[in-house]
């Protein structure tokens, strides 16, 4: 059987997962430059794929023309025009599975993600917890391409991709003597967020030791917090609300180090080939969501009998009234920074 030459790839959300897909595709097209990829995801994530050759972006709009079953039929009709010969479903949610069925009926080869739900349940349950490393999510994505017949071997190594800084960021990088460090201190769920007073202690250390610090991620409330830090420390720069995703990626690509929660900041650093010091609370790198090319040695975490109690960090993870993320100290992060830089 001949290998597919044009593959529709679906991964509709979330931001960190889509960034991980981008890291996998970045390596896939290096190994198989003759294959064209049609990447189907939300318009907000387009910037992840603009740095990857042989990837054509197709927007997925679930609240507009792709809403409901009729919308998925419309999406299938749009994608048919590309003349693809295979589909790689890297999401395996209801929408992507319906789309996969429609393409199967049309005669396309379809392969789908194995999320490993059973082993993840064993990892996160309270009693008889099986605390062992699971297959990395990026390898699960790569498995779908292997199922399509490709001998795809992930190197899982950071590949620096330095991009030109946006115009507004040139002045922020004007000090050639300072080291540049990014911090993505926020996350969707509070149980993954390092307490902000402790994070301020880390930021104060960086400010006192010739670092230019760039704060990433978040909405209005997070922007207000980042701007407070910016006002307190002259070497702290908030990117929130000032730069779009494409520009943020360019800034990240010029950093010496990223500090992130278990969140999309880590995966954006991976895509740009930047080393990331990651901080883990209710979740655990054993679940497979450590960033592509990142090292478990660069994870800051504590022993806690209930960790992890969820895959996404959407549940409290406490023991004797102590939340897992609260057991991490600012000194632990500062000492790790000293080791890495």
mmCIF file of C-alpha atoms in Angstrom:
data_model
loop_
_atom_site.group_PDB
_atom_site.id
_atom_site.type_symbol
_atom_site.label_atom_id
_atom_site.label_comp_id
_atom_site.label_asym_id
_atom_site.label_seq_id
_atom_site.Cartn_x
_atom_site.Cartn_y
_atom_site.Cartn_z
ATOM 1 C CA UNK A 1 0.000 0.000 0.000
ATOM 2 C CA UNK A 2 1.394 3.406 -0.949
ATOM 3 C CA UNK A 3 1.814 6.084 1.677
ATOM 4 C CA UNK A 4 -0.659 8.972 1.764
ATOM 5 C CA UNK A 5 0.560 12.096 -0.027
ATOM 6 C CA UNK A 6 -1.957 14.553 1.405
ATOM 7 C CA UNK A 7 -3.298 14.213 4.964
ATOM 8 C CA UNK A 8 -6.095 16.067 6.725
ATOM 9 C CA UNK A 9 -5.099 16.523 10.384
ATOM 10 C CA UNK A 10 -7.721 17.477 12.970
ATOM 11 C CA UNK A 11 -7.111 18.856 16.446
ATOM 12 C CA UNK A 12 -9.720 21.441 17.364
ATOM 13 C CA UNK A 13 -8.533 22.431 20.879
ATOM 14 C CA UNK A 14 -7.059 23.155 23.425
ATOM 15 C CA UNK A 15 -4.240 25.646 22.910
ATOM 16 C CA UNK A 16 -1.505 23.545 24.540
ATOM 17 C CA UNK A 17 -2.574 20.384 22.720
ATOM 18 C CA UNK A 18 -2.612 22.181 19.371
ATOM 19 C CA UNK A 19 0.883 23.539 20.057
ATOM 20 C CA UNK A 20 2.043 19.967 20.741
ATOM 21 C CA UNK A 21 0.559 18.866 17.420
ATOM 22 C CA UNK A 22 2.545 21.649 15.748
ATOM 23 C CA UNK A 23 5.790 20.335 17.280
ATOM 24 C CA UNK A 24 5.023 16.858 15.948
ATOM 25 C CA UNK A 25 4.149 18.136 12.471
ATOM 26 C CA UNK A 26 7.311 20.241 12.433
ATOM 27 C CA UNK A 27 9.356 17.061 12.684
ATOM 28 C CA UNK A 28 7.058 14.973 10.482
ATOM 29 C CA UNK A 29 7.460 17.263 7.460
ATOM 30 C CA UNK A 30 11.247 17.144 7.917
ATOM 31 C CA UNK A 31 11.150 13.358 7.613
ATOM 32 C CA UNK A 32 8.469 13.313 4.889
ATOM 33 C CA UNK A 33 8.861 16.551 2.888
ATOM 34 C CA UNK A 34 6.766 15.233 -0.013
ATOM 35 C CA UNK A 35 3.637 14.926 2.151
ATOM 36 C CA UNK A 36 1.190 17.828 2.301
ATOM 37 C CA UNK A 37 -0.661 18.456 5.572
ATOM 38 C CA UNK A 38 -4.033 20.200 5.811
ATOM 39 C CA UNK A 39 -4.263 21.314 9.446
ATOM 40 C CA UNK A 40 -7.791 21.827 10.750
ATOM 41 C CA UNK A 41 -8.103 23.780 13.970
ATOM 42 C CA UNK A 42 -9.432 27.057 15.348
ATOM 43 C CA UNK A 43 -8.343 30.293 13.631
ATOM 44 C CA UNK A 44 -6.719 31.549 16.859
ATOM 45 C CA UNK A 45 -4.054 28.843 16.550
ATOM 46 C CA UNK A 46 -2.989 29.552 12.976
ATOM 47 C CA UNK A 47 0.316 31.104 14.078
ATOM 48 C CA UNK A 48 1.562 27.731 15.381
ATOM 49 C CA UNK A 49 1.660 26.375 11.841
ATOM 50 C CA UNK A 50 2.955 29.349 9.890
ATOM 51 C CA UNK A 51 6.539 28.384 10.716
ATOM 52 C CA UNK A 52 6.081 24.850 9.322
ATOM 53 C CA UNK A 53 6.533 24.144 5.587
ATOM 54 C CA UNK A 54 4.079 21.890 3.728
ATOM 55 C CA UNK A 55 1.273 22.698 6.152
ATOM 56 C CA UNK A 56 -1.853 24.338 4.776
ATOM 57 C CA UNK A 57 -4.145 25.798 7.405
ATOM 58 C CA UNK A 58 -7.913 25.330 7.311
ATOM 59 C CA UNK A 59 -9.927 27.195 9.970
ATOM 60 C CA UNK A 60 -12.524 25.418 12.108
ATOM 61 C CA UNK A 61 -15.293 27.727 13.366
ATOM 62 C CA UNK A 62 -17.576 25.763 15.741
ATOM 63 C CA UNK A 63 -19.784 28.756 16.556
ATOM 64 C CA UNK A 64 -20.368 29.769 12.950
ATOM 65 C CA UNK A 65 -20.332 27.742 9.733
ATOM 66 C CA UNK A 66 -19.169 24.541 11.479
ATOM 67 C CA UNK A 67 -21.742 24.546 14.265
ATOM 68 C CA UNK A 68 -23.580 21.308 15.022
ATOM 69 C CA UNK A 69 -23.973 18.284 12.767
ATOM 70 C CA UNK A 70 -24.799 20.432 9.743
ATOM 71 C CA UNK A 71 -21.608 22.387 10.363
ATOM 72 C CA UNK A 72 -19.490 19.229 10.435
ATOM 73 C CA UNK A 73 -21.047 18.209 7.116
ATOM 74 C CA UNK A 74 -20.106 21.645 5.777
ATOM 75 C CA UNK A 75 -16.557 21.190 7.080
ATOM 76 C CA UNK A 76 -16.292 17.805 5.390
ATOM 77 C CA UNK A 77 -17.455 19.352 2.112
ATOM 78 C CA UNK A 78 -14.834 22.110 2.407
ATOM 79 C CA UNK A 79 -12.038 19.673 3.176
ATOM 80 C CA UNK A 80 -12.980 17.349 0.304
ATOM 81 C CA UNK A 81 -11.800 20.032 -2.117
ATOM 82 C CA UNK A 82 -8.181 19.441 -1.078
ATOM 83 C CA UNK A 83 -8.158 15.949 -2.586
ATOM 84 C CA UNK A 84 -6.580 14.355 0.479
ATOM 85 C CA UNK A 85 -6.134 10.593 0.643
ATOM 86 C CA UNK A 86 -6.035 10.154 4.444
ATOM 87 C CA UNK A 87 -7.266 11.662 7.704
ATOM 88 C CA UNK A 88 -5.322 11.786 10.986
ATOM 89 C CA UNK A 89 -7.757 12.456 13.825
ATOM 90 C CA UNK A 90 -5.547 13.764 16.643
ATOM 91 C CA UNK A 91 -8.460 14.823 18.817
ATOM 92 C CA UNK A 92 -10.937 11.921 19.000
ATOM 93 C CA UNK A 93 -13.774 13.985 20.383
ATOM 94 C CA UNK A 94 -17.378 13.885 19.182
ATOM 95 C CA UNK A 95 -16.903 16.372 16.353
ATOM 96 C CA UNK A 96 -13.702 14.834 15.002
ATOM 97 C CA UNK A 97 -15.183 11.338 15.198
ATOM 98 C CA UNK A 98 -18.265 12.365 13.216
ATOM 99 C CA UNK A 99 -15.993 13.975 10.629
ATOM 100 C CA UNK A 100 -13.909 10.783 10.530
ATOM 101 C CA UNK A 101 -17.001 8.665 9.846
ATOM 102 C CA UNK A 102 -18.003 10.946 6.969
ATOM 103 C CA UNK A 103 -14.569 10.569 5.409
ATOM 104 C CA UNK A 104 -14.558 6.808 5.923
ATOM 105 C CA UNK A 105 -17.834 6.582 4.026
ATOM 106 C CA UNK A 106 -16.151 8.549 1.233
ATOM 107 C CA UNK A 107 -13.413 5.936 1.057
ATOM 108 C CA UNK A 108 -10.523 7.783 2.745
ATOM 109 C CA UNK A 109 -8.127 6.032 5.065
ATOM 110 C CA UNK A 110 -8.776 7.310 8.611
ATOM 111 C CA UNK A 111 -6.631 6.729 11.693
ATOM 112 C CA UNK A 112 -7.456 8.072 15.136
ATOM 113 C CA UNK A 113 -5.812 8.988 18.419
ATOM 114 C CA UNK A 114 -5.665 6.521 21.298
ATOM 115 C CA UNK A 115 -6.018 8.770 24.341
ATOM 116 C CA UNK A 116 -5.036 6.014 26.787
ATOM 117 C CA UNK A 117 -8.032 6.640 29.019
ATOM 118 C CA UNK A 118 -7.684 3.419 31.001
ATOM 119 C CA UNK A 119 -4.086 4.004 32.088
ATOM 120 C CA UNK A 120 -4.807 7.687 32.780
ATOM 121 C CA UNK A 121 -7.646 6.660 35.063
ATOM 122 C CA UNK A 122 -5.262 4.330 36.935
ATOM 123 C CA UNK A 123 -2.758 7.184 37.273
ATOM 124 C CA UNK A 124 -5.249 9.680 38.687
ATOM 125 C CA UNK A 125 -7.429 7.524 40.960
ATOM 126 C CA UNK A 126 -7.138 7.909 44.728
ATOM 127 C CA UNK A 127 -6.953 4.220 45.714
ATOM 128 C CA UNK A 128 -4.514 1.772 44.135
ATOM 129 C CA UNK A 129 -2.915 4.584 42.145
ATOM 130 C CA UNK A 130 -0.503 3.318 39.480
ATOM 131 C CA UNK A 131 2.163 6.047 39.502
ATOM 132 C CA UNK A 132 4.244 5.376 36.420
ATOM 133 C CA UNK A 133 5.129 7.359 33.280
ATOM 134 C CA UNK A 134 2.576 6.976 30.506
ATOM 135 C CA UNK A 135 3.238 7.324 26.812
ATOM 136 C CA UNK A 136 3.946 11.002 25.989
ATOM 137 C CA UNK A 137 1.090 12.724 24.188
ATOM 138 C CA UNK A 138 3.388 13.690 21.316
ATOM 139 C CA UNK A 139 4.127 9.977 20.816
ATOM 140 C CA UNK A 140 0.386 9.276 20.783
ATOM 141 C CA UNK A 141 0.060 11.836 18.003
ATOM 142 C CA UNK A 142 2.984 10.263 16.149
ATOM 143 C CA UNK A 143 1.331 6.834 16.484
ATOM 144 C CA UNK A 144 -1.535 8.023 14.278
ATOM 145 C CA UNK A 145 0.922 8.732 11.457
ATOM 146 C CA UNK A 146 2.585 5.383 12.079
ATOM 147 C CA UNK A 147 -0.822 3.747 11.719
ATOM 148 C CA UNK A 148 -1.038 5.423 8.318
ATOM 149 C CA UNK A 149 2.129 3.543 7.328
ATOM 150 C CA UNK A 150 4.867 6.086 8.040
ATOM 151 C CA UNK A 151 8.070 5.004 9.789
ATOM 152 C CA UNK A 152 7.981 8.152 11.856
ATOM 153 C CA UNK A 153 10.528 8.400 14.661
ATOM 154 C CA UNK A 154 10.226 11.381 16.983
ATOM 155 C CA UNK A 155 13.605 12.694 18.092
ATOM 156 C CA UNK A 156 11.905 14.633 20.897
ATOM 157 C CA UNK A 157 14.724 17.178 20.929
ATOM 158 C CA UNK A 158 14.426 20.930 21.067
ATOM 159 C CA UNK A 159 15.166 22.581 17.745
ATOM 160 C CA UNK A 160 15.748 26.326 18.179
ATOM 161 C CA UNK A 161 13.717 28.379 15.705
ATOM 162 C CA UNK A 162 14.720 31.990 16.166
ATOM 163 C CA UNK A 163 12.241 34.417 14.615
ATOM 164 C CA UNK A 164 12.531 38.132 13.948
ATOM 165 C CA UNK A 165 11.288 40.207 16.862
ATOM 166 C CA UNK A 166 8.145 42.300 16.339
ATOM 167 C CA UNK A 167 8.871 46.008 16.059
ATOM 168 C CA UNK A 168 7.395 46.848 19.462
ATOM 169 C CA UNK A 169 9.676 44.313 21.153
ATOM 170 C CA UNK A 170 13.020 45.616 19.853
ATOM 171 C CA UNK A 171 13.353 48.135 22.667
ATOM 172 C CA UNK A 172 12.646 45.395 25.237
ATOM 173 C CA UNK A 173 15.642 43.428 23.940
ATOM 174 C CA UNK A 174 17.985 46.405 23.675
ATOM 175 C CA UNK A 175 20.175 45.350 26.626
ATOM 176 C CA UNK A 176 22.594 42.845 25.118
ATOM 177 C CA UNK A 177 24.099 42.068 28.522
ATOM 178 C CA UNK A 178 20.916 40.934 30.246
ATOM 179 C CA UNK A 179 19.544 37.420 30.034
ATOM 180 C CA UNK A 180 16.029 37.055 28.698
ATOM 181 C CA UNK A 181 13.558 34.855 30.544
ATOM 182 C CA UNK A 182 9.845 34.291 29.946
ATOM 183 C CA UNK A 183 7.247 33.443 32.566
ATOM 184 C CA UNK A 184 3.809 32.006 31.813
ATOM 185 C CA UNK A 185 2.475 32.100 35.397
ATOM 186 C CA UNK A 186 -1.209 31.479 34.662
ATOM 187 C CA UNK A 187 -3.287 28.440 33.698
ATOM 188 C CA UNK A 188 -6.908 27.633 32.972
ATOM 189 C CA UNK A 189 -7.373 25.919 36.339
ATOM 190 C CA UNK A 190 -6.271 27.427 39.671
ATOM 191 C CA UNK A 191 -4.859 24.123 40.953
ATOM 192 C CA UNK A 192 -2.076 24.428 38.361
ATOM 193 C CA UNK A 193 -1.182 28.052 39.177
ATOM 194 C CA UNK A 194 1.815 28.733 41.396
ATOM 195 C CA UNK A 195 0.672 31.190 44.123
ATOM 196 C CA UNK A 196 1.190 34.695 42.776
ATOM 197 C CA UNK A 197 2.923 36.105 45.914
ATOM 198 C CA UNK A 198 5.522 33.341 45.562
ATOM 199 C CA UNK A 199 5.849 34.024 41.861
ATOM 200 C CA UNK A 200 6.514 37.651 42.715
ATOM 201 C CA UNK A 201 9.446 36.494 44.849
ATOM 202 C CA UNK A 202 10.842 34.708 41.782
ATOM 203 C CA UNK A 203 10.324 37.822 39.670
ATOM 204 C CA UNK A 204 12.065 39.961 42.303
ATOM 205 C CA UNK A 205 15.060 37.613 42.205
ATOM 206 C CA UNK A 206 15.234 37.869 38.419
ATOM 207 C CA UNK A 207 14.992 41.650 38.570
ATOM 208 C CA UNK A 208 17.891 41.804 41.026
ATOM 209 C CA UNK A 209 20.078 39.538 38.903
ATOM 210 C CA UNK A 210 20.186 41.159 35.478
ATOM 211 C CA UNK A 211 17.295 39.358 33.808
ATOM 212 C CA UNK A 212 14.774 40.917 31.466
ATOM 213 C CA UNK A 213 11.555 39.101 32.292
ATOM 214 C CA UNK A 214 8.610 38.727 29.909
ATOM 215 C CA UNK A 215 5.162 37.770 31.249
ATOM 216 C CA UNK A 216 2.874 35.757 28.938
ATOM 217 C CA UNK A 217 -0.708 34.540 28.813
ATOM 218 C CA UNK A 218 -4.051 35.273 30.372
ATOM 219 C CA UNK A 219 -7.029 37.591 30.052
ATOM 220 C CA UNK A 220 -7.954 40.916 31.634
ATOM 221 C CA UNK A 221 -7.350 39.895 35.261
ATOM 222 C CA UNK A 222 -4.019 38.300 34.403
ATOM 223 C CA UNK A 223 -3.057 41.344 32.359
ATOM 224 C CA UNK A 224 -3.722 43.570 35.369
ATOM 225 C CA UNK A 225 -1.487 41.371 37.551
ATOM 226 C CA UNK A 226 1.299 41.340 34.974
ATOM 227 C CA UNK A 227 1.145 45.125 34.715
ATOM 228 C CA UNK A 228 1.470 45.412 38.502
ATOM 229 C CA UNK A 229 4.695 43.420 38.302
ATOM 230 C CA UNK A 230 5.818 45.567 35.397
ATOM 231 C CA UNK A 231 5.259 48.709 37.496
ATOM 232 C CA UNK A 232 7.176 47.250 40.458
ATOM 233 C CA UNK A 233 10.215 46.014 38.534
ATOM 234 C CA UNK A 234 11.691 48.000 35.619
ATOM 235 C CA UNK A 235 13.092 44.880 33.956
ATOM 236 C CA UNK A 236 9.685 43.143 33.807
ATOM 237 C CA UNK A 237 7.677 43.427 30.580
ATOM 238 C CA UNK A 238 4.088 42.275 30.183
ATOM 239 C CA UNK A 239 3.249 40.924 26.719
ATOM 240 C CA UNK A 240 -0.428 40.393 27.574
ATOM 241 C CA UNK A 241 -2.703 42.490 25.390
ATOM 242 C CA UNK A 242 0.272 44.003 23.564
ATOM 243 C CA UNK A 243 1.235 41.231 21.159
ATOM 244 C CA UNK A 244 -0.694 38.667 19.147
ATOM 245 C CA UNK A 245 0.118 34.950 19.217
ATOM 246 C CA UNK A 246 2.473 35.118 16.247
ATOM 247 C CA UNK A 247 4.406 37.951 17.886
ATOM 248 C CA UNK A 248 4.496 36.128 21.229
ATOM 249 C CA UNK A 249 6.047 33.103 19.520
ATOM 250 C CA UNK A 250 8.705 35.367 18.017
ATOM 251 C CA UNK A 251 9.511 36.811 21.445
ATOM 252 C CA UNK A 252 9.658 33.337 22.997
ATOM 253 C CA UNK A 253 12.044 32.204 20.262
ATOM 254 C CA UNK A 254 14.528 34.844 21.450
ATOM 255 C CA UNK A 255 14.461 33.845 25.138
ATOM 256 C CA UNK A 256 17.185 32.076 27.091
ATOM 257 C CA UNK A 257 14.638 30.199 29.209
ATOM 258 C CA UNK A 258 10.905 29.893 29.760
ATOM 259 C CA UNK A 259 9.212 29.275 33.117
ATOM 260 C CA UNK A 260 5.709 27.896 32.806
ATOM 261 C CA UNK A 261 2.986 26.077 34.638
ATOM 262 C CA UNK A 262 1.683 22.862 33.077
ATOM 263 C CA UNK A 263 0.074 25.009 30.383
ATOM 264 C CA UNK A 264 0.342 26.207 26.801
ATOM 265 C CA UNK A 265 3.369 28.386 27.624
ATOM 266 C CA UNK A 266 5.493 25.252 27.964
ATOM 267 C CA UNK A 267 4.304 23.907 24.604
ATOM 268 C CA UNK A 268 4.887 27.218 22.857
ATOM 269 C CA UNK A 269 8.453 27.178 24.182
ATOM 270 C CA UNK A 270 8.865 23.645 22.827
ATOM 271 C CA UNK A 271 7.656 24.697 19.387
ATOM 272 C CA UNK A 272 10.281 27.450 19.350
ATOM 273 C CA UNK A 273 12.986 25.111 20.674
ATOM 274 C CA UNK A 274 13.398 26.959 23.992
ATOM 275 C CA UNK A 275 14.173 25.147 27.220
ATOM 276 C CA UNK A 276 11.386 25.334 29.789
ATOM 277 C CA UNK A 277 11.411 25.077 33.555
ATOM 278 C CA UNK A 278 7.908 23.790 34.285
ATOM 279 C CA UNK A 279 6.015 23.940 37.591
ATOM 280 C CA UNK A 280 3.533 21.170 38.435
ATOM 281 C CA UNK A 281 0.783 21.104 41.066
ATOM 282 C CA UNK A 282 -2.321 18.930 40.769
ATOM 283 C CA UNK A 283 -1.109 17.433 37.487
ATOM 284 C CA UNK A 284 2.002 15.349 36.806
ATOM 285 C CA UNK A 285 4.401 14.958 33.854
ATOM 286 C CA UNK A 286 3.823 11.188 34.088
ATOM 287 C CA UNK A 287 0.427 11.762 32.421
ATOM 288 C CA UNK A 288 2.245 12.479 29.158
ATOM 289 C CA UNK A 289 1.854 16.235 28.798
ATOM 290 C CA UNK A 290 5.451 17.282 29.347
ATOM 291 C CA UNK A 291 6.405 19.564 26.482
ATOM 292 C CA UNK A 292 8.038 18.160 23.349
ATOM 293 C CA UNK A 293 11.804 18.039 23.865
ATOM 294 C CA UNK A 294 11.577 19.137 27.483
ATOM 295 C CA UNK A 295 13.251 17.199 30.312
ATOM 296 C CA UNK A 296 11.670 15.785 33.425
ATOM 297 C CA UNK A 297 14.786 17.066 35.197
ATOM 298 C CA UNK A 298 13.520 20.590 34.514
ATOM 299 C CA UNK A 299 10.178 19.942 36.233
ATOM 300 C CA UNK A 300 9.627 21.553 39.637
ATOM 301 C CA UNK A 301 7.244 19.420 41.678
ATOM 302 C CA UNK A 302 6.762 17.927 45.127
ATOM 303 C CA UNK A 303 5.902 14.525 46.501
ATOM 304 C CA UNK A 304 2.211 14.444 47.317
ATOM 305 C CA UNK A 305 0.130 11.290 47.953
ATOM 306 C CA UNK A 306 -2.747 12.420 45.730
ATOM 307 C CA UNK A 307 -0.753 13.649 42.727
ATOM 308 C CA UNK A 308 -1.977 13.541 40.087
ATOM 309 C CA UNK A 309 -5.690 13.452 40.792
ATOM 310 C CA UNK A 310 -6.692 14.725 37.350
ATOM 311 C CA UNK A 311 -5.248 14.993 33.876
ATOM 312 C CA UNK A 312 -6.196 18.627 33.321
ATOM 313 C CA UNK A 313 -5.773 20.053 36.830
ATOM 314 C CA UNK A 314 -9.462 20.886 37.178
ATOM 315 C CA UNK A 315 -9.861 19.267 40.619
ATOM 316 C CA UNK A 316 -8.397 20.230 44.008
ATOM 317 C CA UNK A 317 -5.437 18.072 44.970
ATOM 318 C CA UNK A 318 -5.022 18.469 48.711
ATOM 319 C CA UNK A 319 -3.785 16.357 51.592
ATOM 320 C CA UNK A 320 -4.285 17.437 55.205
ATOM 321 C CA UNK A 321 -5.453 20.803 53.919
ATOM 322 C CA UNK A 322 -2.379 21.362 51.736
ATOM 323 C CA UNK A 323 -2.899 21.884 48.027
ATOM 324 C CA UNK A 324 -0.119 20.278 45.958
ATOM 325 C CA UNK A 325 0.898 23.491 44.162
ATOM 326 C CA UNK A 326 1.147 25.326 47.510
ATOM 327 C CA UNK A 327 3.919 22.949 48.606
ATOM 328 C CA UNK A 328 6.202 24.254 45.875
ATOM 329 C CA UNK A 329 8.394 27.085 47.170
ATOM 330 C CA UNK A 330 9.858 30.078 45.391
ATOM 331 C CA UNK A 331 13.303 28.865 46.533
ATOM 332 C CA UNK A 332 12.824 25.642 44.572
ATOM 333 C CA UNK A 333 12.241 27.599 41.391
ATOM 334 C CA UNK A 334 15.046 30.091 42.060
ATOM 335 C CA UNK A 335 17.526 27.297 42.750
ATOM 336 C CA UNK A 336 16.518 25.594 39.502
ATOM 337 C CA UNK A 337 17.018 28.842 37.569
ATOM 338 C CA UNK A 338 20.515 29.106 39.044
ATOM 339 C CA UNK A 339 21.253 25.575 37.837
ATOM 340 C CA UNK A 340 19.953 26.161 34.324
ATOM 341 C CA UNK A 341 21.406 29.640 33.706
#
